[in-house]
mmCIF file of C-alpha atoms in Angstrom:
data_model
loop_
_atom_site.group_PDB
_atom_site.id
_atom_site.type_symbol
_atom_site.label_atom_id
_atom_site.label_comp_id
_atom_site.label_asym_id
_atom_site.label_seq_id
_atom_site.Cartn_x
_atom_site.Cartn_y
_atom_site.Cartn_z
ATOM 1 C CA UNK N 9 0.000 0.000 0.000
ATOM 2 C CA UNK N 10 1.200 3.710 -0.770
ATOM 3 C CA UNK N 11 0.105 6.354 1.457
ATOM 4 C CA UNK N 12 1.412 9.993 1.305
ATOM 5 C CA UNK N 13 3.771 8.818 -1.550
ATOM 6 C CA UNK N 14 5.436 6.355 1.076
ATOM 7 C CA UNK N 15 5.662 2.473 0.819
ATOM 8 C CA UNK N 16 3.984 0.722 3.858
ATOM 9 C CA UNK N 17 4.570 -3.035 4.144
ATOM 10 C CA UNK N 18 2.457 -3.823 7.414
ATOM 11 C CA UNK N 19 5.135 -6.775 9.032
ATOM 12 C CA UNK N 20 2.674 -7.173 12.261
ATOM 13 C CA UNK N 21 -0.492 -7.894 10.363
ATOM 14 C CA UNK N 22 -2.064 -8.617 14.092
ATOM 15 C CA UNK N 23 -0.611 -4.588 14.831
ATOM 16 C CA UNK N 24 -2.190 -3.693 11.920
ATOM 17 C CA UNK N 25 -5.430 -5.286 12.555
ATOM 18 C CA UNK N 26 -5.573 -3.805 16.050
ATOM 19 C CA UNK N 27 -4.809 -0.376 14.427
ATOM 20 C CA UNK N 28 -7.966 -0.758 12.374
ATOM 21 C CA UNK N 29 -9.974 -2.110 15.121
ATOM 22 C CA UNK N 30 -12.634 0.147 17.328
ATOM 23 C CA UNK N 31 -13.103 -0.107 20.618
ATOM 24 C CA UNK N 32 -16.804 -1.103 20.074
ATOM 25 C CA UNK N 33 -15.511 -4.392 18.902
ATOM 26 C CA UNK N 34 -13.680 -5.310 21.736
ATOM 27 C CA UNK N 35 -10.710 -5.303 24.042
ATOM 28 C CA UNK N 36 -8.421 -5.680 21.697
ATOM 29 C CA UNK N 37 -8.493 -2.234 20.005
ATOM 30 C CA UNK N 38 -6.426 0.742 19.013
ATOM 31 C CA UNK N 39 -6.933 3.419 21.311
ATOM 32 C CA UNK N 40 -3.220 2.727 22.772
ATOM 33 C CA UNK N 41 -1.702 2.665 19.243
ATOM 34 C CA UNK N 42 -3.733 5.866 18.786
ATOM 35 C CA UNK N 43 -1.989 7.786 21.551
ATOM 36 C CA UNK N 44 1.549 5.991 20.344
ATOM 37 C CA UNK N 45 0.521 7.598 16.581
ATOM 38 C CA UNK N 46 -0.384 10.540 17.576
ATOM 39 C CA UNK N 47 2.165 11.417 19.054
ATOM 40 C CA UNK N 48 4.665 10.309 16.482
ATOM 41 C CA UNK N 49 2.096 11.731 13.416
ATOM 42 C CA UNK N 50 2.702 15.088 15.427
ATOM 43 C CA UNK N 51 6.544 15.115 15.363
ATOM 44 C CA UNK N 52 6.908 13.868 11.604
ATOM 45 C CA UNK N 53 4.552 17.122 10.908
ATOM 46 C CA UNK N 54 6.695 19.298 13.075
ATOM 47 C CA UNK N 55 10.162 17.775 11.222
ATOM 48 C CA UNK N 56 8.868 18.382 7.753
ATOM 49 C CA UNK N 57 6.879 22.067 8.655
ATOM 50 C CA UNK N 58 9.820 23.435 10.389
ATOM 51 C CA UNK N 59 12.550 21.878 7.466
ATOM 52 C CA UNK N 60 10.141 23.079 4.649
ATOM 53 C CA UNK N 61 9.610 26.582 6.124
ATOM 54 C CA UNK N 62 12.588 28.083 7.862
ATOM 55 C CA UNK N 63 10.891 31.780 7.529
ATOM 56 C CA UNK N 64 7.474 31.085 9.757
ATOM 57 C CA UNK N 65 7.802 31.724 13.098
ATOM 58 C CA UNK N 66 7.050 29.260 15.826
ATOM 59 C CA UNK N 67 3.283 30.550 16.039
ATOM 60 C CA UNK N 68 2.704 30.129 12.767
ATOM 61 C CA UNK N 69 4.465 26.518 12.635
ATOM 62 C CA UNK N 70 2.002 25.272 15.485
ATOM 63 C CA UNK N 71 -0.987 26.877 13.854
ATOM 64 C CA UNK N 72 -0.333 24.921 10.748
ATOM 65 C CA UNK N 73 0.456 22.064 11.953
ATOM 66 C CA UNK N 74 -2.270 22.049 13.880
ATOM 67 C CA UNK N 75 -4.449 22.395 11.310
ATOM 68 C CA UNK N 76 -2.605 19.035 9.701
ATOM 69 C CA UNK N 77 -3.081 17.001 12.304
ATOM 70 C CA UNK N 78 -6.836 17.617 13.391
ATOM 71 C CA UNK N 79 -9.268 15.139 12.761
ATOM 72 C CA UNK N 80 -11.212 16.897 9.876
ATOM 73 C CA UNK N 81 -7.805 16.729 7.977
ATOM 74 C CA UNK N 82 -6.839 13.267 8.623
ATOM 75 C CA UNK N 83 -10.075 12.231 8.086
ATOM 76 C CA UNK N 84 -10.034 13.511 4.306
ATOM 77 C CA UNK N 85 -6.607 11.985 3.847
ATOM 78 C CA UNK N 86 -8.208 8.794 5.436
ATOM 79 C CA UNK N 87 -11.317 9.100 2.702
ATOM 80 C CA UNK N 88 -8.666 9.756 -0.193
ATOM 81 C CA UNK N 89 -6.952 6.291 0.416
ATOM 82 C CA UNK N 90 -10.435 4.732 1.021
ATOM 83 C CA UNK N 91 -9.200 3.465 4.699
ATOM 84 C CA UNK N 92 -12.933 3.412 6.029
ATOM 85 C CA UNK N 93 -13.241 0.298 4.457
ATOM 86 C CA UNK N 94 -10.719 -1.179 6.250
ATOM 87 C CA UNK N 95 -11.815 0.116 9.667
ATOM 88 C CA UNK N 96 -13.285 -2.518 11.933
ATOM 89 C CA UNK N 97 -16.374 -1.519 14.427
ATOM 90 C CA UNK N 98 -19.203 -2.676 16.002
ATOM 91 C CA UNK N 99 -22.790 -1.077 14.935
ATOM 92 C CA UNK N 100 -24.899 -1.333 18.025
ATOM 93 C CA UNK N 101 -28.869 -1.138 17.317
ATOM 94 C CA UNK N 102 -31.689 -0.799 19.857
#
């Protein structure tokens, strides 16, 4: 698969399964990951803003990548590569 121009070869496919799994499914779910990715998703955005514009200021470095890393964004990146299908969850009727 090729996200973000990038090669990813998934060598954990039970990692990658728990990445795509909801917590409405079951114990076994990805809120840790989540937390672990966010946190790295935030410095790989810092890296690359702060390489790829020396002139902004620190402001306007955290305002952008802010703006990169909210969930509206990711989730059009996440509709571009069609990774709702992917997404395992549990629909709940009453």
């Amino acid at each position: 698969m090729k996200i973000l121009g990038q090669n990813i070869e998934w060598q954990n496919s039970i990692l990658f399964e728990q990445a795509l799994t909801h917590r409405s499914v079951g114990k076994n779910n990805n809120e840790r990951l989540e937390f672990l990715g966010d946190s790295i998703l935030s410095l790989v955005i810092s890296k690359y803003l702060y390489q790829q514009y020396p002139e902004l200021t620190e402001g306007e470095l955290s305002r952008l990548r802010s703006h990169l890393v909210k969930g509206k964004t990711l989730a059009e990146v996440a509709r571009f590569y069609q990774l709702g299908t992917l997404i395992r969850f549990c629909l709940l009727y009453t």
